[in-house]
Short mmCIF file of N, CA and C in Angstrom, two decimals:
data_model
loop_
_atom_site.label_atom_id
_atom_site.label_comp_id
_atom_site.label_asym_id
_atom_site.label_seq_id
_atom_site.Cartn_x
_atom_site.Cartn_y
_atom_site.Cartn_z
N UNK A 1 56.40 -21.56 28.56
CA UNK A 1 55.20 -21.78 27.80
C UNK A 1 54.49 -23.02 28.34
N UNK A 2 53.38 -22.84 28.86
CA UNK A 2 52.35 -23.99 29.10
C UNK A 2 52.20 -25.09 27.92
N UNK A 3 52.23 -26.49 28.91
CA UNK A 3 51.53 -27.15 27.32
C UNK A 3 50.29 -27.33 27.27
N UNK A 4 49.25 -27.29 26.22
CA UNK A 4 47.48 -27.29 26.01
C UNK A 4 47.45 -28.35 25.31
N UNK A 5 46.87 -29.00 25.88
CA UNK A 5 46.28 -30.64 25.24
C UNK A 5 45.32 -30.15 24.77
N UNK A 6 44.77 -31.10 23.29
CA UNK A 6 43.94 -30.83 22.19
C UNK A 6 42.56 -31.70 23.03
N UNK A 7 41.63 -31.65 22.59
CA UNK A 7 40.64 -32.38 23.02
C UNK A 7 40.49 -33.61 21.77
N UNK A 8 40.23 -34.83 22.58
CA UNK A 8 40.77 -36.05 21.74
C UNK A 8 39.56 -35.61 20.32
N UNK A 9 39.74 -36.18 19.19
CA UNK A 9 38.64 -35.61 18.52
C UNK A 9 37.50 -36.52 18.25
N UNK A 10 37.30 -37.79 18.99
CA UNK A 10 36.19 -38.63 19.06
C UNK A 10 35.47 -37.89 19.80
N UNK A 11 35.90 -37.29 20.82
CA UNK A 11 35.32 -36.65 21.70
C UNK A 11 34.72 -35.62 21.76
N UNK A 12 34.76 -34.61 20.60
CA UNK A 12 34.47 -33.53 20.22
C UNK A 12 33.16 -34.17 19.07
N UNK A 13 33.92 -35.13 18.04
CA UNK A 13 32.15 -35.59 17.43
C UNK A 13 30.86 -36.14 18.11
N UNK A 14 31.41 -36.91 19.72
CA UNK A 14 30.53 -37.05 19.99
C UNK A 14 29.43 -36.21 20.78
N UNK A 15 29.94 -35.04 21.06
CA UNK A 15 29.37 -33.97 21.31
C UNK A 15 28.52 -33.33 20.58
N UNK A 16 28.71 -33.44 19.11
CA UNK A 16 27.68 -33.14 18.53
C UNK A 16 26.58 -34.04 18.14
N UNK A 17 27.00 -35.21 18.10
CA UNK A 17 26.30 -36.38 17.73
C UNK A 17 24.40 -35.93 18.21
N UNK A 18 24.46 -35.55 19.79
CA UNK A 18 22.87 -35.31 20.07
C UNK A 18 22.43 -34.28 19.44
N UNK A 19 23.01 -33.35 18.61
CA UNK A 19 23.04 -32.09 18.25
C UNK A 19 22.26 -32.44 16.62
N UNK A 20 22.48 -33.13 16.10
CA UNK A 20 22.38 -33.75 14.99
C UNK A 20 21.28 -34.91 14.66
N UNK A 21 21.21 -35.89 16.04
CA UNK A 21 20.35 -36.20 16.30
C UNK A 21 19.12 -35.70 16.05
N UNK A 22 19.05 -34.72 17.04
CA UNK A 22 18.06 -33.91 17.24
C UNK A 22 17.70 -33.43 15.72
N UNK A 23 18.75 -32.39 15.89
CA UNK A 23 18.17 -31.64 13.70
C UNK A 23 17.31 -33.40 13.36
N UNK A 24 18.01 -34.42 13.10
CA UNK A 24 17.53 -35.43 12.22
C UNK A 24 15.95 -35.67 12.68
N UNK A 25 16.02 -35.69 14.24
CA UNK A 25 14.44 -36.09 14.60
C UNK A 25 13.32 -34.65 14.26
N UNK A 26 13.96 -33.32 14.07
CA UNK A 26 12.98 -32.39 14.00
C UNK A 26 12.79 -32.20 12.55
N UNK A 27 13.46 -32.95 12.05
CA UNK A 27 13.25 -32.55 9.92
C UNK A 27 12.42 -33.95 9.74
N UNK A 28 12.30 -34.79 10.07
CA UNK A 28 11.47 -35.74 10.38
C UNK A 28 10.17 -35.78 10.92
N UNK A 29 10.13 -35.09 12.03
CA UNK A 29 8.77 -34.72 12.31
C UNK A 29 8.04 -33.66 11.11
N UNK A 30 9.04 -33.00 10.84
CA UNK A 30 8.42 -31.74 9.61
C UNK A 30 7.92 -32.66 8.86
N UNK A 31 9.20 -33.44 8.12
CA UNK A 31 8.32 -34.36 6.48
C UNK A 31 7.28 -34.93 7.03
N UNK A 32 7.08 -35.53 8.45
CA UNK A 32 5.70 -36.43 8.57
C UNK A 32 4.34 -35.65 9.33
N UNK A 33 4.60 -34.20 9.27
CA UNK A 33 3.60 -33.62 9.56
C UNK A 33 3.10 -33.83 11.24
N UNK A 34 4.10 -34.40 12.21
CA UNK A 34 3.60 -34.44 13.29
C UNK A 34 4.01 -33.44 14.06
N UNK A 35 4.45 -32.09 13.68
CA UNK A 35 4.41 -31.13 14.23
C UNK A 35 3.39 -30.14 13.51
N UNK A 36 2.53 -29.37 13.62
CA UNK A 36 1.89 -28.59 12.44
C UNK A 36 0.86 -28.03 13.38
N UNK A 37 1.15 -26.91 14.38
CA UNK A 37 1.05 -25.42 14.99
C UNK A 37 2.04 -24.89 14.72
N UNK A 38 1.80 -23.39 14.81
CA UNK A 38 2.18 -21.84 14.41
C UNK A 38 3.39 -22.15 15.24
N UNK A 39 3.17 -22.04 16.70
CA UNK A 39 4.23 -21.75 18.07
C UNK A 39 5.17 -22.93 17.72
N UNK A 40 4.59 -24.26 17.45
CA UNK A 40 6.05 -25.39 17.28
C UNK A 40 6.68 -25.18 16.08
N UNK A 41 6.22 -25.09 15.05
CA UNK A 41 7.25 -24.74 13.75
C UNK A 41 7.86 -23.66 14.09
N UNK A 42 7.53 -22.47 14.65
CA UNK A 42 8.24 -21.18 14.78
C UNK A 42 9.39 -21.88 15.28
N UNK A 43 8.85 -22.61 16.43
CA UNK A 43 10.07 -22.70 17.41
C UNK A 43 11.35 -23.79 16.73
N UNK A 44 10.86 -24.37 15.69
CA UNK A 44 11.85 -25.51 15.02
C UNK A 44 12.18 -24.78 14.14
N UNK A 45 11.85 -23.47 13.75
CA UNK A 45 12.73 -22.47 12.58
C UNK A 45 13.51 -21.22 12.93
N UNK A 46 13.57 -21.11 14.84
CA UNK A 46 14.27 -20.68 15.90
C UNK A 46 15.79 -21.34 15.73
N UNK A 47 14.79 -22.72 16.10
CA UNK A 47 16.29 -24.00 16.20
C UNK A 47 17.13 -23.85 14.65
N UNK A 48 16.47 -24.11 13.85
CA UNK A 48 17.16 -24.25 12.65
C UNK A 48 18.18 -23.18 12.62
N UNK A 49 17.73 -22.16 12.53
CA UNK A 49 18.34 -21.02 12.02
C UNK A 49 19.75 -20.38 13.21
N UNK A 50 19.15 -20.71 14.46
CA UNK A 50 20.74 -21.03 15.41
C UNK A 50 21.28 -21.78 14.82
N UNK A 51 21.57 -23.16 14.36
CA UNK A 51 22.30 -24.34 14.00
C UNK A 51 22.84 -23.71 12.65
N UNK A 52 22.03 -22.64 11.66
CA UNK A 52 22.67 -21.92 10.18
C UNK A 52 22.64 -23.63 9.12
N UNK A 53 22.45 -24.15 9.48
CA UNK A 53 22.43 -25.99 8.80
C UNK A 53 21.60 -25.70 7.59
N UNK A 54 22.58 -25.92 6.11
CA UNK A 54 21.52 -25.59 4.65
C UNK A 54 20.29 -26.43 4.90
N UNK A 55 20.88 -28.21 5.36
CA UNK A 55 19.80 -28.97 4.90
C UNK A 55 18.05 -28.94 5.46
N UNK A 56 18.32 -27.92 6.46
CA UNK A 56 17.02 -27.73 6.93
C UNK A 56 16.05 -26.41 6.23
N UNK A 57 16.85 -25.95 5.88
CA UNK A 57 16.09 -25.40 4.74
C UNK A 57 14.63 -25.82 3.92
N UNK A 58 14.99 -26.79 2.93
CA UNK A 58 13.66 -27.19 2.14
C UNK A 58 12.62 -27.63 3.41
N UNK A 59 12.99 -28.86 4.43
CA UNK A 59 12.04 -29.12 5.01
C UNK A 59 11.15 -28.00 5.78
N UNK A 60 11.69 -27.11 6.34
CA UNK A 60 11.27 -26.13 6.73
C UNK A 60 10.38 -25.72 5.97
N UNK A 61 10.65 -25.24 4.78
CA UNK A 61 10.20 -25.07 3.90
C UNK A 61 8.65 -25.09 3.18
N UNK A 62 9.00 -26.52 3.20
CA UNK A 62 7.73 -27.50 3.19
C UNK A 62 6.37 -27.62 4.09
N UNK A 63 7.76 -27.73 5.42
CA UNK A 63 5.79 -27.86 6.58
C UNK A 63 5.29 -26.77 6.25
N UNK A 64 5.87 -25.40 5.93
CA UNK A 64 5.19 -23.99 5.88
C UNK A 64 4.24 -24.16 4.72
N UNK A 65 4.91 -24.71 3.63
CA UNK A 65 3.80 -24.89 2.92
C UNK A 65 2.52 -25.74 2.83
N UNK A 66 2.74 -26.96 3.63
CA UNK A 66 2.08 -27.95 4.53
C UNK A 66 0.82 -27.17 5.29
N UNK A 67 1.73 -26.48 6.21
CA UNK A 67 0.52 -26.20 6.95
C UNK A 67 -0.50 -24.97 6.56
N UNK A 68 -0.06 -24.12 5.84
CA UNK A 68 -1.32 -23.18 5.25
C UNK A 68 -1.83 -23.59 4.20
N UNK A 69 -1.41 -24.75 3.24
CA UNK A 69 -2.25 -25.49 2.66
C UNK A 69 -3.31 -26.57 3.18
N UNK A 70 -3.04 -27.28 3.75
CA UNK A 70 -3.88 -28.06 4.74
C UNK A 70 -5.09 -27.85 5.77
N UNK A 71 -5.12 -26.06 5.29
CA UNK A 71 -6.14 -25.88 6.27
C UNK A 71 -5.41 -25.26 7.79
N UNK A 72 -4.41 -25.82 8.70
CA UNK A 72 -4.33 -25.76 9.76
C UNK A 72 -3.86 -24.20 10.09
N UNK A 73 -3.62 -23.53 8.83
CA UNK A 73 -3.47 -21.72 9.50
C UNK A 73 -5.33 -21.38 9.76
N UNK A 74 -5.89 -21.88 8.54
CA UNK A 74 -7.31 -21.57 8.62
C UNK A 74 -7.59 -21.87 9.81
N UNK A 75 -7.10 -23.21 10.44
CA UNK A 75 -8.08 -23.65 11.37
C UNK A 75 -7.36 -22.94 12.66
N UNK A 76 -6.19 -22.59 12.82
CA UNK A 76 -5.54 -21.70 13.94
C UNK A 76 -6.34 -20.18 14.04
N UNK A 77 -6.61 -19.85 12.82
CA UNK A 77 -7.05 -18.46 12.83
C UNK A 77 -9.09 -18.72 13.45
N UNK A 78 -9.29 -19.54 13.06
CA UNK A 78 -10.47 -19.80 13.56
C UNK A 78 -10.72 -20.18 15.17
N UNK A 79 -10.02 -20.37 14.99
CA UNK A 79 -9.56 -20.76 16.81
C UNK A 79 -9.61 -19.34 17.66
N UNK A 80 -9.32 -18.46 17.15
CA UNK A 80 -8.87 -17.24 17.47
C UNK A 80 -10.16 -16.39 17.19
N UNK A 81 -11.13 -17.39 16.40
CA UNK A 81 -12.33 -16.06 15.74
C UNK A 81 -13.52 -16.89 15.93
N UNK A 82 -13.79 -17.52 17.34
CA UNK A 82 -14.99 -18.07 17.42
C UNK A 82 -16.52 -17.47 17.04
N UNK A 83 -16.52 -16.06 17.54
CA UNK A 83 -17.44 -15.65 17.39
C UNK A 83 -17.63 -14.93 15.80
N UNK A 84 -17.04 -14.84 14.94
CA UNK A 84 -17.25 -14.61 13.37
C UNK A 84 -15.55 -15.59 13.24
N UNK A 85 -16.44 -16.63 12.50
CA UNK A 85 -14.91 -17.66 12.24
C UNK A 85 -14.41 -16.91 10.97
N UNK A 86 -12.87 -16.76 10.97
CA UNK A 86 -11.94 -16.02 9.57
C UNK A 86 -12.55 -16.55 8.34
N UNK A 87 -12.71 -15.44 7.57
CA UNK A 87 -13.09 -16.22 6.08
C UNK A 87 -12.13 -17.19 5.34
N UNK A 88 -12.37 -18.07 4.84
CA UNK A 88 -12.10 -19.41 4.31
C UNK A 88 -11.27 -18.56 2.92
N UNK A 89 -12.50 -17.40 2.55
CA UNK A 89 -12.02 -16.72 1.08
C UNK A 89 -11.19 -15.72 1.05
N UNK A 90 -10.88 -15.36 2.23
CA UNK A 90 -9.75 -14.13 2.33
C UNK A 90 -8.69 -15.10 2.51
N UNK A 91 -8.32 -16.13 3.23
CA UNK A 91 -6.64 -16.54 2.89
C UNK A 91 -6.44 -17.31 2.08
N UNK A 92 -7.83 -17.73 1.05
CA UNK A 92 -7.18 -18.34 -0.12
C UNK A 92 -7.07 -17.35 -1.13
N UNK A 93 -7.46 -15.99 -1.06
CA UNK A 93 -7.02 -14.67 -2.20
C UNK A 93 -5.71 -14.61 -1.80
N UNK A 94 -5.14 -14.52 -0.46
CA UNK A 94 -3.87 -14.62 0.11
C UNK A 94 -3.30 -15.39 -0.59
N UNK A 95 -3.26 -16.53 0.01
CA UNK A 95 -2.88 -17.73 -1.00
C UNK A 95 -2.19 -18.09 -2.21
N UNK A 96 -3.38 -17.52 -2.83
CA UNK A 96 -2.91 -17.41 -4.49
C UNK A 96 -2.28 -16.48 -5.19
N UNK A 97 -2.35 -15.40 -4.38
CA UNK A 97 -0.99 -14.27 -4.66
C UNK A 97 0.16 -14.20 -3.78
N UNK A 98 0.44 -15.35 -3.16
CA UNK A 98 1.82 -15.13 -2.40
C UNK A 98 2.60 -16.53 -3.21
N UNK A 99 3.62 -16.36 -3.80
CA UNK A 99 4.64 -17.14 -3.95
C UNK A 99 5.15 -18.41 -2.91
N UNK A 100 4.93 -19.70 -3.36
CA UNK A 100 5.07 -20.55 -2.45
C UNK A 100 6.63 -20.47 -2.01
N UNK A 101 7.90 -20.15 -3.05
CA UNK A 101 9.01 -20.48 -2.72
C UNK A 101 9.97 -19.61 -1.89
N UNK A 102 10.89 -19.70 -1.56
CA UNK A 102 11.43 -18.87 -0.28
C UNK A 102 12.03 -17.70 -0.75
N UNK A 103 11.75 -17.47 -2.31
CA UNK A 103 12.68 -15.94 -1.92
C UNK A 103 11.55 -14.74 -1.53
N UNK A 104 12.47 -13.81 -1.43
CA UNK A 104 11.99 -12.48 -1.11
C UNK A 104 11.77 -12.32 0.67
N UNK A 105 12.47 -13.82 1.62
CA UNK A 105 12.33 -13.49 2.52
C UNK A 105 11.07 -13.52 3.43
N UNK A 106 11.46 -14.47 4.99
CA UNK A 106 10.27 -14.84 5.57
C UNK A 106 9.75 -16.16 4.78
N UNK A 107 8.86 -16.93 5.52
CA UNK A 107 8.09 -17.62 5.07
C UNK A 107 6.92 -18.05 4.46
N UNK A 108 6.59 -19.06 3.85
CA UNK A 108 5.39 -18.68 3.04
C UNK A 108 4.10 -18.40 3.85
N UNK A 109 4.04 -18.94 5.12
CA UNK A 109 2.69 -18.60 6.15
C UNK A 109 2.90 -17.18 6.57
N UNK A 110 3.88 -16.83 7.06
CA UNK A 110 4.49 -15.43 7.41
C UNK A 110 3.80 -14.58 6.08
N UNK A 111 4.14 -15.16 4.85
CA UNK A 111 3.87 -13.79 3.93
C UNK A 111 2.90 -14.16 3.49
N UNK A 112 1.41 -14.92 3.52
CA UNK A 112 0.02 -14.79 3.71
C UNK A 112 -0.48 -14.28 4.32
N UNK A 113 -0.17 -14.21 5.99
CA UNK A 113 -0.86 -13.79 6.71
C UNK A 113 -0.54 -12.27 6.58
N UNK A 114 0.74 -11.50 6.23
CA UNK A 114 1.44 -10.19 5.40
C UNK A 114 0.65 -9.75 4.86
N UNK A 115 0.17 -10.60 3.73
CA UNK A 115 -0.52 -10.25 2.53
C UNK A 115 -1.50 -9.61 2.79
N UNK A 116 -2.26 -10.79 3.44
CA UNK A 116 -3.84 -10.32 4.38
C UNK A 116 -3.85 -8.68 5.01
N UNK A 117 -2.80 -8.62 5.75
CA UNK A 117 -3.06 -7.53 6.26
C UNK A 117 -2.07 -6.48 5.61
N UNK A 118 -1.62 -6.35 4.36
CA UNK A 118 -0.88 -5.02 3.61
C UNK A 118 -1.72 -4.82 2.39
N UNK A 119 -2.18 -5.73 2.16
CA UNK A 119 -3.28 -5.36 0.90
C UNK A 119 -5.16 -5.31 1.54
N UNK A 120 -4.78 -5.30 3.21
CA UNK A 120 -6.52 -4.72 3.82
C UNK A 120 -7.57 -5.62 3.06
N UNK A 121 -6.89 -7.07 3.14
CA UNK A 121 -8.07 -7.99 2.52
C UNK A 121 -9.48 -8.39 3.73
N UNK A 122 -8.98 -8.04 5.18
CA UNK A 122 -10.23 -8.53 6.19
C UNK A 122 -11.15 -7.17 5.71
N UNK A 123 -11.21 -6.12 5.76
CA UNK A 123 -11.75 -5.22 5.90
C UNK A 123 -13.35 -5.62 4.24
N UNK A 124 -12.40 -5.67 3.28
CA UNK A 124 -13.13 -6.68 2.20
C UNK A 124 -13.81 -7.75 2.19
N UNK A 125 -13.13 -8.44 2.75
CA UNK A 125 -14.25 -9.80 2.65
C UNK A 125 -14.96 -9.83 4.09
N UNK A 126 -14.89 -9.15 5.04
CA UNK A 126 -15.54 -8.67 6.70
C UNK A 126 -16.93 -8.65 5.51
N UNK A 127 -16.78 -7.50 4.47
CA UNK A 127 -17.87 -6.51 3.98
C UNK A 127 -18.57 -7.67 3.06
N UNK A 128 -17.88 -8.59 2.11
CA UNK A 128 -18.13 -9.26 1.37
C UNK A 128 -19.33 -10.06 2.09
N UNK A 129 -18.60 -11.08 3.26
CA UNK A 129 -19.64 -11.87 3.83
C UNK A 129 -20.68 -11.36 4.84
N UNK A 130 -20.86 -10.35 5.30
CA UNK A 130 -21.40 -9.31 5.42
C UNK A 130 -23.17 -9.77 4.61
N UNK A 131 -22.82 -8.95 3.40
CA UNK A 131 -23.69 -8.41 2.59
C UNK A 131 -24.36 -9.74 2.14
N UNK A 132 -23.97 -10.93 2.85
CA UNK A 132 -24.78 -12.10 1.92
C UNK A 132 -25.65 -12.46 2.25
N UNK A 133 -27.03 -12.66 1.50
CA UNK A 133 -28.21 -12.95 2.50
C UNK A 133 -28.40 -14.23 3.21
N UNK A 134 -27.48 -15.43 2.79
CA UNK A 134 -27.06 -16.36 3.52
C UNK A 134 -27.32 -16.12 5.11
N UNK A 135 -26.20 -15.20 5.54
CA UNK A 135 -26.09 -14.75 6.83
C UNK A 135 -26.73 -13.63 8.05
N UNK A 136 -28.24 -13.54 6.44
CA UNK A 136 -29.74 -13.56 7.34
C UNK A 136 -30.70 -13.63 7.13
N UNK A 137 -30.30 -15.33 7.08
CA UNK A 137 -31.29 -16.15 6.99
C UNK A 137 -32.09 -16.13 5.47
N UNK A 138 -31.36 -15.69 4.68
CA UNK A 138 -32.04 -15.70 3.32
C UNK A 138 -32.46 -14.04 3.10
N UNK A 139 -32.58 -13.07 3.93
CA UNK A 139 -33.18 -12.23 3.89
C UNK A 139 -32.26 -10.88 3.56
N UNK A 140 -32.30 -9.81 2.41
CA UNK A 140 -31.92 -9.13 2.34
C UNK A 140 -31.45 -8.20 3.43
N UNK A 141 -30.01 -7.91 3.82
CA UNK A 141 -29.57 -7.13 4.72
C UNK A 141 -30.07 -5.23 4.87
N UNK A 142 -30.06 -5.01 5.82
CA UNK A 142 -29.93 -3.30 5.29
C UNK A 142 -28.70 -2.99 5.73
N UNK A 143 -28.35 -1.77 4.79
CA UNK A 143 -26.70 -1.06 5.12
C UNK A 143 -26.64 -1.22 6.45
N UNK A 144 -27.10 -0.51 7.20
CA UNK A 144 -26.56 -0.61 8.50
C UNK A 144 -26.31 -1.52 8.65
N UNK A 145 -26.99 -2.79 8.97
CA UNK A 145 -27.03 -4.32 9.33
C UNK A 145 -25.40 -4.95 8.57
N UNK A 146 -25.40 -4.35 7.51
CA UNK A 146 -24.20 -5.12 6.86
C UNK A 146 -22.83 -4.81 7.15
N UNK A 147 -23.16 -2.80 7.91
CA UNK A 147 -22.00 -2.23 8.02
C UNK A 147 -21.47 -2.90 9.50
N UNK A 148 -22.66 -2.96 10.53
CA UNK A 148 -22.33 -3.63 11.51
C UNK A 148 -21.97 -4.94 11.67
N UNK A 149 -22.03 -5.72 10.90
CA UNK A 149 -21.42 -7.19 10.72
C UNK A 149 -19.82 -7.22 10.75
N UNK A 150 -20.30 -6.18 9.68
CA UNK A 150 -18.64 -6.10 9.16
C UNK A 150 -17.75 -5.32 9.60
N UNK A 151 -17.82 -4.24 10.27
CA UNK A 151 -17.38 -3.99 11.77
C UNK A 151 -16.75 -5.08 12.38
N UNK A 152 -17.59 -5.87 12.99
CA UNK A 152 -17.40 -6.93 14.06
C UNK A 152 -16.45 -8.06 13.79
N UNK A 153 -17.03 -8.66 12.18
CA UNK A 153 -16.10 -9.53 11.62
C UNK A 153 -14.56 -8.54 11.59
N UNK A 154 -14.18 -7.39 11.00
CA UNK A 154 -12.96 -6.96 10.51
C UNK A 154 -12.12 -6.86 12.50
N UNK A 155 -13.01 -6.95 13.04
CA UNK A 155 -12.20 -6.21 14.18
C UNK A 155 -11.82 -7.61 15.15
N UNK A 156 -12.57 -8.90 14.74
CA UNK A 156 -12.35 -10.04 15.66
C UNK A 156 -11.22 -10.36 14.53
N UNK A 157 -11.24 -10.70 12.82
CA UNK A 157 -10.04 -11.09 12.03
C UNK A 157 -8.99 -10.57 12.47
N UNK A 158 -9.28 -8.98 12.69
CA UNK A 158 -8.01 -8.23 12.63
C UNK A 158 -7.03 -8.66 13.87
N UNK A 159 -7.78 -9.32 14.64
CA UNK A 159 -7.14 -9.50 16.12
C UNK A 159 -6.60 -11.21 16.39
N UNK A 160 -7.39 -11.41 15.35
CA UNK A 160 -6.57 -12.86 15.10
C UNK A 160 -5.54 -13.15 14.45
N UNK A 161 -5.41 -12.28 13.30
CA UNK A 161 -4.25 -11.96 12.17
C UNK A 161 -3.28 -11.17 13.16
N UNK A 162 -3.26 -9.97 14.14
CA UNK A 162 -2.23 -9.84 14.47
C UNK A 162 -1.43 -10.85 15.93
N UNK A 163 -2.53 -12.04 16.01
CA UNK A 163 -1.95 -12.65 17.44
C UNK A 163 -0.93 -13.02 16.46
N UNK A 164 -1.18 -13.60 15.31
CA UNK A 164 -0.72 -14.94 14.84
C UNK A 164 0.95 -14.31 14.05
N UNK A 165 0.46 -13.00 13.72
CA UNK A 165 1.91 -12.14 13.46
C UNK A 165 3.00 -11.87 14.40
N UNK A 166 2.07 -11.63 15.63
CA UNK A 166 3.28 -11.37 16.69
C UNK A 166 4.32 -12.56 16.90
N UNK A 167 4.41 -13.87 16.02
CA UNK A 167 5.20 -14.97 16.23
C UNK A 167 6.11 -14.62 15.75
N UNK A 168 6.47 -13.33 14.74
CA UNK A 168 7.63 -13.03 13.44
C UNK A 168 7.58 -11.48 14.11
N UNK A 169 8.62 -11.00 13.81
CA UNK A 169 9.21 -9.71 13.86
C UNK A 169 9.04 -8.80 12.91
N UNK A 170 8.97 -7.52 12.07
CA UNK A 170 8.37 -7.11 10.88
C UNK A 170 8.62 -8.04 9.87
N UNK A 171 10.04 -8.11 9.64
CA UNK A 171 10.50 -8.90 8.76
C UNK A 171 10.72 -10.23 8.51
N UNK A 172 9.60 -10.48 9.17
CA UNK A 172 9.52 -12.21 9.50
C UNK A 172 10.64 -13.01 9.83
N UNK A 173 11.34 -12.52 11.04
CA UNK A 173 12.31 -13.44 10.97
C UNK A 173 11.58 -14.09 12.73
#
C-alpha cells in the first residue's frame, strides 16, 4: 500500500482565499452600483451561481432591482432603439406587475423584460404612442399614419427586447 500525504490544510485555505476575495470584491461592486450593464451583472450571476455561495444571493438580488429601477434597463433598451427610443410606459406597466422578490424563478430584470414580451405589451404601447398627436407635431394622425408608426416602433422594440433576452435562456437562467 502506497502512502498519500494529505495536503497541509493552510494550504488548501489559502487557495481559496482569492476565490473569496474575489466573491467579496464582486458583492461590493453590486451594493455600490459600480457595475450596472446587462452583460456584467449576467456575467457576476454566471460567477455566483458556479460558486452555489447563499450569501450572494440578496446582493444579486438587489443590483437587479437597482438596475431596472434606475432607469439603466430603460436606458440599455434605448441604446438599442435609436431610431423610435423604447417606451418609458411600457416597462414601467412591466414594472408594476412583476414582483420585485426572487421567487418564481429568474430575475427581476429577466422577468420584466418576460413580461413585456408574454403579455405583447410593445405591440400596445408601439400603437399607444403612435396615435398621439404629440408625435405630429400637434396634428391629428390618420390610421394609416398611426398604423405605420407603430409598425416601425413594435418591430425596432421587438428587436431590442429580444437582444437583451438572448442574455438568459427560456428560463432565465
Amino acid at each position: 500500500m502506497r502512502n498519500v500525504s494529505l495536503p497541509d490544510p493552510t494550504h488548501v485555505a489559502n487557495l481559496f482565499r482569492p476565490i473569496q476575495a474575489d466573491k467579496d470584491r464582486l458583492i461590493h461592486s453590486l451594493r455600490t452600483h459600480t457595475i450596472n450593464t446587462l452583460p456584467e451583472l449576467r456575467r457576476i450571476e454566471r460567477i455566483f451561481s458556479a460558486l452555489n455561495a447563499p450569501d450572494t444571493a440578496a446582493p444579486m438580488q438587489n443590483a437587479w432591482i437597482y438596475y431596472v429601477d434606475s432607469h439603466n434597463l430603460l436606458n440599455e433598451l434605448r441604446g438599442l432603439t435609436r431610431d423610435y427610443p423604447f417606451s418609458s410606459e411600457c416597462l414601467d406597466e412591466a414594472k408594476a406587475r412583476v414582483p420585485r422578490n426572487g421567487n418564481g424563478g429568474g430575475n427581476y430584470c429577466w422577468k420584466v423584460l418576460k413580461w413585456v414580451k408574454d403579455q405583447s405589451l410593445i405591440p400596445r404601447h408601439a400603437r399607444l404612442l403612435a396615435a398621439k398627436p404629440a408625435m405630429w407635431g400637434g396634428k391629428k394622425p390618420s390610421a394609416a399614419d398611426v398604423q405605420k408608426l407603430a409598425t416601425m416602433c413594435t418591430n425596432e422594440w421587438t428587436r431590442a427586447l429580444t437582444t437583451l433576452l438572448r442574455h438568459w435562456d427560456a428560463n432565465g437562467a
